[in-house]
């Protein structure tokens, strides 16, 4: 542009300027001088069309696939990666990079009108009116193992505040529990919550915006007095606030991959991330997120004092192995075989109730056809059948969980050596029963102390466990001066000595 300007000025105002002299002065071709004199705007440069031998050899193949996708279901169309894989399988003689295929597919979809970009209308929200809810996936290293977690997210659309909580599975019990924890975090309940058509809430999608909702979800929203609104299937932008929040939170608080001891430790870290984000200022908002949450708290529906039963309740019969079935797994219970018990399924635990008493509690297992057994539930049976302890599955699970330390095996072996296999095992079971009563940490400490003192006796371990609980009557405190009234003169033995002497003479 600047060169054209200089050529035009030189030709107009330069002394004796001609096309030839101007071209010589600026070192350009006379054709360029004529172009500059004809138009102040330089002509556009021609971009040479590059040959693409690799992609051109499969262009027709790709075009046929894209044409066939025009009548395919939305979720069963070819991706660029799938097309590249088909080229490898069906056209092995063509070696083409996946990035090249992606670029060509993007260009052809744009030409065919298969790439649609919509225009969205910005929305404004009043305090306490709407929040959006969604699940997303994230990975964490839990106890040294990389696990995929399901993360619940609720985002306020007015303040921008968000609550995140991780679960092993996105069950209905976890869905309800996460709601209640989110309500506690925000300090109240929003008037309307917007969802995807997730199975925890929607039983059937009907015409328009009507949804057949699950009975439990209807009861839950009735309890907390909020209105539920559901997005159009496949239109995730209708809850774009929580979609964007999940991406932001994942990039800022799930990177690098969190390290944690257990799921509770992960959730503690997530809560720290939620608190840290309260210092953010989003978009055109004049206040920080935390300040907006404090303003919004006065506009939320007040929390009710009534407790909503989160668990999934079922009734099961105790089988011959002392277990009840909950969903797809079996959990042990001390209840007798044949008894009907109540099973309360919560997000992280499984409770087994007999009448009005919780007799067993297990960590919930999300695998299938597993037996979750607690050795403590079989101690009464093992007292009658001590020979079953050594090869029992509950003992194996206690070893795997670290609940059976090495000192137990050493003391058990010492009891067998001293009393025989059956009697020694029975005495070990007796000690385990004491652990159930007084706590297994205290039992382990007592057994370890007994082994240190080279004492292999059950009575000694029992004494060590109960030593701190023994009640001794306190001795009365007597002042020394008060004992003076008990003073007596020393006896005189002269008369006795005389009698003894007389007896000797006789």
Coordinates of C-alpha atoms in Angstrom, one line a residue:
X1 CA 0.0 0.0 0.0
X2 CA 2.8 2.4 1.0
X3 CA 4.7 1.6 -2.2
X4 CA 1.7 2.4 -4.4
X5 CA 1.4 5.7 -2.7
X6 CA 5.0 6.6 -3.3
X7 CA 4.8 5.6 -7.0
X8 CA 1.7 7.7 -7.5
X9 CA 3.3 10.8 -5.8
X10 CA 6.6 10.4 -7.7
X11 CA 4.8 10.2 -11.0
X12 CA 2.6 13.2 -10.1
X13 CA 5.1 15.5 -8.6
X14 CA 8.6 14.2 -9.6
X15 CA 10.6 16.2 -12.2
X16 CA 10.3 14.7 -15.6
X17 CA 8.8 11.5 -14.2
X18 CA 7.8 8.7 -16.6
X19 CA 6.7 5.1 -16.1
X20 CA 10.2 4.0 -17.0
X21 CA 12.0 6.4 -14.6
X22 CA 9.7 5.7 -11.7
X23 CA 10.1 1.9 -12.2
X24 CA 13.9 2.4 -12.3
X25 CA 13.8 4.5 -9.1
X26 CA 11.8 2.1 -7.0
X27 CA 13.2 -1.1 -8.5
X28 CA 9.9 -2.5 -9.7
X29 CA 8.4 -3.6 -12.9
X30 CA 6.7 -1.1 -15.2
X31 CA 3.6 -3.2 -15.0
X32 CA 3.4 -2.4 -11.2
X33 CA 3.8 1.3 -12.0
X34 CA 0.9 1.2 -14.4
X35 CA -1.2 -0.7 -11.8
X36 CA -0.4 2.0 -9.1
X37 CA -1.4 4.8 -11.5
X38 CA -4.6 3.0 -12.4
X39 CA -5.8 2.3 -8.9
X40 CA -4.5 3.4 -5.4
X41 CA -5.6 -0.1 -4.1
X42 CA -3.1 -2.8 -4.9
X43 CA -4.8 -5.8 -6.7
X44 CA -5.3 -8.9 -4.6
X45 CA -2.6 -11.6 -4.7
X46 CA -3.5 -14.8 -6.4
X47 CA -3.1 -17.7 -4.0
X48 CA -1.9 -20.7 -6.0
X49 CA -4.0 -23.8 -5.6
X50 CA -1.8 -26.4 -3.9
X51 CA -2.1 -29.9 -5.0
X52 CA -3.2 -32.4 -2.4
X53 CA -2.4 -35.9 -3.8
X54 CA -3.0 -37.8 -0.6
X55 CA -6.5 -36.4 0.3
X56 CA -7.5 -36.1 -3.4
X57 CA -7.1 -39.9 -3.8
X58 CA -9.8 -40.5 -1.1
X59 CA -11.9 -37.4 -1.6
X60 CA -14.6 -39.2 -3.5
X61 CA -14.7 -41.9 -0.8
X62 CA -15.1 -39.3 2.0
X63 CA -17.8 -37.5 0.0
X64 CA -19.8 -40.7 -0.3
X65 CA -19.7 -41.2 3.4
X66 CA -20.8 -37.6 4.1
X67 CA -23.6 -37.9 1.6
X68 CA -24.8 -41.1 3.4
X69 CA -24.7 -39.4 6.8
X70 CA -27.4 -36.9 5.6
X71 CA -30.1 -39.6 6.4
X72 CA -28.4 -41.2 9.4
X73 CA -29.6 -40.7 13.0
X74 CA -28.0 -37.7 14.7
X75 CA -25.8 -39.7 17.1
X76 CA -24.8 -42.3 14.5
X77 CA -23.1 -40.1 12.0
X78 CA -19.4 -40.4 11.0
X79 CA -16.9 -38.4 13.0
X80 CA -13.6 -37.4 11.3
X81 CA -11.8 -40.0 13.4
X82 CA -14.2 -42.7 12.3
X83 CA -13.7 -41.7 8.6
X84 CA -9.9 -41.8 9.0
X85 CA -10.2 -45.3 10.6
X86 CA -12.3 -46.5 7.6
X87 CA -9.7 -45.1 5.2
X88 CA -7.1 -47.2 7.0
X89 CA -9.2 -50.3 6.9
X90 CA -10.8 -50.0 3.4
X91 CA -8.2 -48.0 1.5
X92 CA -4.9 -49.3 3.1
X93 CA -2.9 -48.2 0.0
X94 CA -3.6 -44.5 0.9
X95 CA -1.5 -43.1 3.8
X96 CA -3.0 -39.9 5.0
X97 CA -2.8 -38.1 8.3
X98 CA -5.8 -37.8 10.6
X99 CA -5.4 -34.0 10.8
X100 CA -5.6 -33.8 6.9
X101 CA -8.8 -35.8 7.0
X102 CA -10.2 -33.6 9.7
X103 CA -9.5 -30.4 7.7
X104 CA -11.1 -31.8 4.5
X105 CA -14.2 -33.1 6.4
X106 CA -14.6 -29.7 8.1
X107 CA -14.4 -27.9 4.7
X108 CA -16.9 -30.3 3.0
X109 CA -19.4 -30.2 5.8
X110 CA -19.3 -26.4 5.6
X111 CA -19.9 -26.6 1.9
X112 CA -22.7 -29.1 2.3
X113 CA -24.4 -27.0 5.0
X114 CA -23.9 -29.7 7.7
X115 CA -22.1 -27.3 10.0
X116 CA -24.7 -24.9 11.5
X117 CA -23.9 -22.0 13.7
X118 CA -26.8 -20.5 15.6
X119 CA -27.3 -17.1 17.1
X120 CA -28.3 -17.0 20.8
X121 CA -30.0 -14.2 22.7
X122 CA -28.2 -13.1 25.9
X123 CA -30.4 -13.6 29.0
X124 CA -30.6 -11.7 32.3
X125 CA -31.6 -13.3 35.7
X126 CA -33.1 -12.0 38.9
X127 CA -31.7 -12.8 42.3
X128 CA -32.8 -16.3 43.6
X129 CA -34.9 -17.2 40.5
X130 CA -32.9 -19.8 38.6
X131 CA -30.1 -22.2 39.0
X132 CA -28.9 -24.9 36.5
X133 CA -27.9 -28.4 37.4
X134 CA -25.7 -31.0 35.5
X135 CA -23.4 -33.9 35.9
X136 CA -19.9 -34.1 34.4
X137 CA -17.0 -36.6 34.5
X138 CA -13.6 -36.1 35.9
X139 CA -10.6 -38.2 37.0
X140 CA -8.7 -38.3 40.3
X141 CA -6.0 -40.4 41.9
X142 CA -7.8 -41.9 44.9
X143 CA -5.5 -43.9 47.2
X144 CA -3.0 -44.3 44.4
X145 CA -5.5 -45.5 41.8
X146 CA -6.9 -43.4 39.0
X147 CA -10.7 -43.3 39.2
X148 CA -13.4 -41.8 37.0
X149 CA -15.8 -39.8 39.1
X150 CA -19.2 -38.3 38.5
X151 CA -19.4 -34.7 39.6
X152 CA -22.6 -32.9 40.4
X153 CA -22.7 -29.1 39.7
X154 CA -25.3 -26.5 40.6
X155 CA -24.8 -23.0 39.4
X156 CA -26.7 -19.8 40.3
X157 CA -27.5 -17.8 37.2
X158 CA -27.7 -14.5 39.0
X159 CA -24.6 -14.5 41.2
X160 CA -22.4 -17.0 39.2
X161 CA -21.7 -19.0 42.3
X162 CA -21.4 -22.8 41.8
X163 CA -21.3 -25.9 44.0
X164 CA -19.4 -29.1 42.9
X165 CA -19.4 -32.5 44.6
X166 CA -18.0 -35.8 43.4
X167 CA -19.6 -39.3 43.6
X168 CA -18.6 -42.8 42.4
X169 CA -21.9 -43.0 40.4
X170 CA -24.6 -40.6 39.5
X171 CA -27.4 -42.4 41.3
X172 CA -30.7 -40.9 42.3
X173 CA -29.6 -41.0 46.0
X174 CA -26.4 -39.1 45.1
X175 CA -28.5 -36.7 43.0
X176 CA -30.8 -35.8 46.0
X177 CA -28.0 -35.6 48.5
X178 CA -26.0 -33.3 46.3
X179 CA -29.0 -31.0 46.0
X180 CA -29.3 -30.7 49.7
X181 CA -25.6 -30.0 50.2
X182 CA -25.9 -27.4 47.4
X183 CA -28.9 -25.7 49.2
X184 CA -26.8 -25.6 52.4
X185 CA -23.9 -24.0 50.5
X186 CA -26.1 -21.3 48.9
X187 CA -28.1 -20.8 52.0
X188 CA -31.6 -21.5 50.5
X189 CA -33.5 -23.0 47.6
X190 CA -33.9 -21.4 44.1
X191 CA -37.3 -20.9 42.7
X192 CA -36.5 -22.9 39.5
X193 CA -33.9 -25.5 38.7
X194 CA -33.1 -26.3 35.0
X195 CA -32.0 -29.8 34.1
X196 CA -31.1 -32.1 31.2
X197 CA -33.5 -35.0 30.8
X198 CA -31.6 -37.2 33.3
X199 CA -33.1 -40.5 34.4
X200 CA -33.0 -39.6 38.1
X201 CA -35.7 -37.0 37.4
X202 CA -37.3 -37.9 34.1
X203 CA -39.2 -41.1 33.5
X204 CA -40.5 -40.3 30.0
X205 CA -40.1 -37.4 27.5
X206 CA -43.5 -36.3 26.2
X207 CA -44.6 -33.7 23.7
X208 CA -43.1 -30.3 23.9
X209 CA -41.7 -29.4 27.3
X210 CA -43.9 -31.9 29.2
X211 CA -42.0 -34.6 31.1
X212 CA -43.1 -37.7 32.9
X213 CA -41.1 -37.3 36.1
X214 CA -40.2 -40.0 38.6
X215 CA -42.3 -40.2 41.7
X216 CA -39.3 -39.8 44.0
X217 CA -38.3 -36.6 42.2
X218 CA -41.8 -35.2 42.4
X219 CA -41.8 -35.8 46.1
X220 CA -38.3 -34.3 46.5
X221 CA -39.1 -31.0 44.7
X222 CA -42.4 -30.8 46.5
X223 CA -40.5 -31.1 49.8
X224 CA -38.1 -28.3 48.9
X225 CA -40.8 -26.2 47.1
X226 CA -38.9 -25.5 43.8
X227 CA -40.0 -25.7 40.2
X228 CA -38.2 -28.0 37.7
X229 CA -37.6 -27.1 34.1
X230 CA -36.1 -29.5 31.5
X231 CA -34.1 -28.7 28.3
X232 CA -35.0 -29.8 24.8
X233 CA -33.2 -33.1 24.1
X234 CA -29.9 -32.5 22.4
X235 CA -30.0 -28.7 23.1
X236 CA -27.4 -28.3 25.8
X237 CA -27.0 -24.6 25.2
X238 CA -30.4 -24.1 27.0
X239 CA -28.4 -24.6 30.2
X240 CA -25.1 -23.0 28.9
X241 CA -24.3 -21.5 32.3
X242 CA -23.7 -24.8 34.1
X243 CA -22.1 -26.2 30.9
X244 CA -19.5 -23.4 30.9
X245 CA -19.0 -23.6 34.6
X246 CA -18.1 -27.3 34.4
X247 CA -15.5 -26.6 31.8
X248 CA -14.0 -23.7 33.8
X249 CA -13.9 -25.6 37.0
X250 CA -12.4 -28.7 35.4
X251 CA -9.6 -26.6 33.8
X252 CA -8.8 -24.7 37.0
X253 CA -9.4 -27.2 39.8
X254 CA -9.1 -30.6 38.2
X255 CA -5.8 -29.8 36.6
X256 CA -3.4 -31.3 37.6
X257 CA -5.2 -34.5 38.5
X258 CA -6.1 -34.3 42.2
X259 CA -4.5 -36.7 44.6
X260 CA -6.6 -37.8 47.6
X261 CA -6.9 -40.5 50.2
X262 CA -10.6 -41.1 49.6
X263 CA -13.7 -39.5 48.2
X264 CA -14.3 -37.3 51.2
X265 CA -10.8 -35.9 50.7
X266 CA -11.6 -35.1 47.1
X267 CA -14.8 -33.3 48.1
X268 CA -12.9 -31.2 50.6
X269 CA -10.6 -30.1 47.8
X270 CA -13.7 -29.3 45.6
X271 CA -15.2 -27.2 48.3
X272 CA -11.9 -25.3 48.6
X273 CA -12.2 -24.6 44.9
X274 CA -15.8 -23.4 45.2
X275 CA -14.7 -21.0 48.0
X276 CA -11.8 -19.8 45.9
X277 CA -14.1 -19.0 43.0
X278 CA -16.2 -16.8 45.2
X279 CA -13.5 -14.2 44.6
X280 CA -14.1 -14.2 40.8
X281 CA -15.7 -11.4 39.0
X282 CA -17.6 -12.7 35.9
X283 CA -18.4 -10.7 32.8
X284 CA -20.1 -7.3 33.3
X285 CA -21.1 -8.1 36.9
X286 CA -20.1 -5.2 39.2
X287 CA -19.7 -7.5 42.3
X288 CA -17.6 -10.6 42.9
X289 CA -19.3 -14.0 43.0
X290 CA -19.2 -14.3 46.8
X291 CA -20.7 -10.9 47.3
X292 CA -23.5 -11.8 44.8
X293 CA -24.2 -15.0 46.7
X294 CA -24.6 -13.0 49.9
X295 CA -27.1 -10.6 48.2
X296 CA -28.9 -13.5 46.6
X297 CA -29.3 -15.4 50.0
X298 CA -32.1 -13.0 51.0
X299 CA -34.1 -13.9 47.9
X300 CA -33.9 -17.7 48.2
X301 CA -36.6 -20.0 49.6
X302 CA -35.8 -20.7 53.2
X303 CA -34.5 -24.1 54.1
X304 CA -37.0 -26.4 55.7
X305 CA -36.2 -28.1 59.0
X306 CA -37.8 -31.4 58.0
X307 CA -35.5 -34.2 56.8
X308 CA -36.2 -35.8 53.4
X309 CA -35.4 -39.5 53.4
X310 CA -32.6 -39.7 50.8
X311 CA -32.1 -43.5 50.8
X312 CA -33.7 -46.1 48.6
X313 CA -35.6 -48.4 50.9
X314 CA -36.2 -52.1 50.2
X315 CA -36.9 -55.2 52.1
X316 CA -34.8 -58.4 51.8
X317 CA -34.7 -61.8 53.4
X318 CA -31.4 -62.9 55.0
X319 CA -30.0 -65.9 53.1
X320 CA -28.2 -68.9 54.5
X321 CA -24.8 -67.1 54.2
X322 CA -25.9 -64.3 56.4
X323 CA -26.3 -61.8 53.5
X324 CA -29.0 -59.6 52.0
X325 CA -29.1 -58.5 48.4
X326 CA -29.2 -54.7 47.6
X327 CA -29.3 -53.9 43.9
X328 CA -26.7 -56.3 42.3
X329 CA -24.6 -57.1 45.4
X330 CA -24.8 -59.0 48.7
X331 CA -24.0 -57.5 52.1
X332 CA -23.5 -59.4 55.3
X333 CA -25.7 -58.9 58.4
X334 CA -25.7 -60.4 62.0
X335 CA -29.4 -61.1 61.6
X336 CA -30.5 -64.7 61.6
X337 CA -31.2 -66.5 58.3
X338 CA -34.7 -66.2 57.0
X339 CA -35.5 -62.9 58.7
X340 CA -36.9 -60.0 56.7
X341 CA -34.8 -56.8 57.2
X342 CA -35.0 -53.3 55.8
X343 CA -32.2 -52.1 53.5
X344 CA -31.5 -48.4 53.2
X345 CA -29.4 -47.6 50.1
X346 CA -27.5 -44.3 50.4
X347 CA -24.9 -42.8 48.0
X348 CA -21.9 -44.0 49.9
X349 CA -23.2 -46.6 52.5
X350 CA -25.7 -49.4 52.8
X351 CA -27.6 -49.7 56.1
X352 CA -29.4 -52.8 57.3
X353 CA -32.2 -52.3 59.8
X354 CA -33.8 -54.9 62.0
X355 CA -37.0 -53.4 63.5
X356 CA -35.8 -49.9 64.6
X357 CA -32.2 -50.7 65.0
X358 CA -29.3 -50.4 62.5
X359 CA -27.5 -53.7 62.8
X360 CA -25.1 -53.4 59.9
X361 CA -23.5 -50.7 57.8
X362 CA -21.3 -51.2 54.7
X363 CA -19.5 -49.0 52.2
X364 CA -21.7 -49.2 49.0
X365 CA -20.2 -51.2 46.2
X366 CA -20.9 -50.2 42.6
X367 CA -19.6 -53.3 41.0
X368 CA -21.9 -56.3 40.2
X369 CA -22.4 -59.7 41.9
X370 CA -20.0 -58.9 44.7
X371 CA -20.1 -60.1 48.3
X372 CA -19.3 -57.4 50.9
X373 CA -18.7 -59.3 54.2
X374 CA -17.8 -58.1 57.7
X375 CA -16.1 -60.7 59.9
X376 CA -17.7 -59.2 62.9
X377 CA -21.1 -60.3 61.7
X378 CA -20.0 -64.0 61.8
X379 CA -18.4 -64.1 65.3
X380 CA -21.5 -65.7 67.0
X381 CA -21.5 -68.4 64.3
X382 CA -17.8 -68.9 64.5
X383 CA -18.0 -69.5 68.3
X384 CA -19.9 -72.7 67.5
X385 CA -17.8 -73.5 64.3
X386 CA -14.3 -72.3 65.1
X387 CA -12.8 -74.4 62.3
X388 CA -14.5 -72.3 59.7
X389 CA -12.5 -69.2 60.6
X390 CA -9.1 -69.9 58.9
X391 CA -10.6 -70.3 55.4
X392 CA -13.5 -67.9 55.6
X393 CA -14.1 -65.2 53.0
X394 CA -14.9 -62.5 55.6
X395 CA -11.4 -63.1 57.1
X396 CA -9.9 -62.8 53.6
X397 CA -11.7 -59.5 53.0
X398 CA -10.5 -58.2 56.4
X399 CA -6.9 -59.0 55.4
X400 CA -7.3 -57.2 52.1
X401 CA -8.8 -54.1 53.8
X402 CA -6.0 -54.1 56.4
X403 CA -8.3 -54.8 59.3
X404 CA -6.4 -58.0 60.3
X405 CA -2.8 -57.0 61.3
X406 CA 0.1 -59.4 61.6
X407 CA 0.0 -59.4 65.4
X408 CA -3.4 -61.1 65.2
X409 CA -1.8 -64.0 63.3
X410 CA 1.1 -64.3 65.6
X411 CA -1.0 -64.3 68.7
X412 CA -3.5 -66.8 67.1
X413 CA -0.6 -69.2 66.2
X414 CA 0.7 -68.9 69.8
X415 CA -2.8 -69.8 71.2
X416 CA -2.9 -72.9 68.8
X417 CA 0.5 -74.0 69.9
X418 CA -0.4 -73.7 73.6
X419 CA -4.0 -75.0 73.6
X420 CA -4.5 -76.8 70.3
X421 CA -6.1 -75.8 67.0
X422 CA -9.8 -75.8 68.1
X423 CA -9.4 -74.3 71.6
X424 CA -6.8 -71.8 70.4
X425 CA -9.1 -70.6 67.5
X426 CA -12.0 -70.4 69.9
X427 CA -10.0 -68.2 72.2
X428 CA -9.0 -66.0 69.3
X429 CA -12.7 -65.6 68.4
X430 CA -13.4 -64.6 72.0
X431 CA -10.8 -61.8 71.7
X432 CA -12.4 -60.6 68.4
X433 CA -15.7 -60.4 70.3
X434 CA -14.0 -58.2 72.8
X435 CA -12.8 -56.0 69.9
X436 CA -16.4 -55.7 68.8
X437 CA -17.3 -54.5 72.3
X438 CA -14.4 -52.2 73.2
X439 CA -13.0 -51.3 69.7
X440 CA -10.5 -53.0 67.4
X441 CA -7.8 -50.3 67.9
X442 CA -7.7 -51.1 71.6
X443 CA -7.7 -54.9 70.9
X444 CA -4.8 -54.5 68.5
X445 CA -2.8 -52.4 71.0
X446 CA -3.5 -54.9 73.8
X447 CA -2.4 -57.9 71.6
X448 CA 0.7 -56.0 70.5
X449 CA 1.6 -55.2 74.2
X450 CA 1.1 -58.8 75.2
X451 CA 3.4 -60.1 72.5
X452 CA 6.0 -57.5 73.5
X453 CA 5.8 -58.9 77.1
X454 CA 6.1 -62.5 75.7
X455 CA 2.7 -63.2 77.2
X456 CA 0.4 -65.5 75.1
X457 CA -2.6 -65.6 77.4
X458 CA -6.2 -64.5 76.7
X459 CA -6.7 -63.4 80.3
X460 CA -3.7 -61.0 80.0
X461 CA -5.1 -59.4 76.8
X462 CA -8.5 -59.1 78.5
X463 CA -6.9 -57.4 81.4
X464 CA -5.0 -55.0 79.2
X465 CA -8.2 -54.1 77.4
X466 CA -10.3 -53.5 80.5
X467 CA -7.5 -52.1 82.8
X468 CA -8.6 -48.5 82.4
X469 CA -12.2 -49.3 83.1
X470 CA -11.7 -51.3 86.3
X471 CA -13.3 -49.5 89.3
X472 CA -11.4 -49.5 92.6
X473 CA -12.8 -48.2 95.8
X474 CA -10.8 -45.2 96.9
X475 CA -9.0 -45.5 100.3
X476 CA -10.0 -43.0 103.0
X477 CA -7.5 -40.3 103.8
X478 CA -6.7 -40.3 107.6
X479 CA -4.7 -37.5 109.2
X480 CA -1.7 -38.7 111.3
X481 CA -2.8 -36.7 114.4
X482 CA -6.1 -38.5 114.5
X483 CA -4.3 -41.9 115.0
X484 CA -3.0 -40.8 118.5
X485 CA -6.2 -42.1 120.2
X486 CA -5.2 -45.6 119.2
X487 CA -1.9 -45.4 121.1
X488 CA -1.5 -48.1 123.9
X489 CA 1.3 -48.8 126.3
X490 CA 3.7 -51.6 125.5
X491 CA 2.8 -54.9 127.3
X492 CA 4.8 -56.1 130.3
X493 CA 5.7 -59.8 130.1
X494 CA 7.3 -60.3 133.5
X495 CA 4.4 -62.3 135.0
X496 CA 4.3 -64.5 131.9
X497 CA 8.0 -65.2 132.1
X498 CA 7.6 -66.3 135.8
X499 CA 4.8 -68.7 134.8
X500 CA 6.9 -70.2 132.0
X501 CA 9.8 -70.7 134.4
X502 CA 7.6 -72.5 137.0
X503 CA 6.4 -74.9 134.3
X504 CA 9.9 -75.7 133.4
X505 CA 10.8 -76.6 137.0
X506 CA 7.9 -79.0 137.2

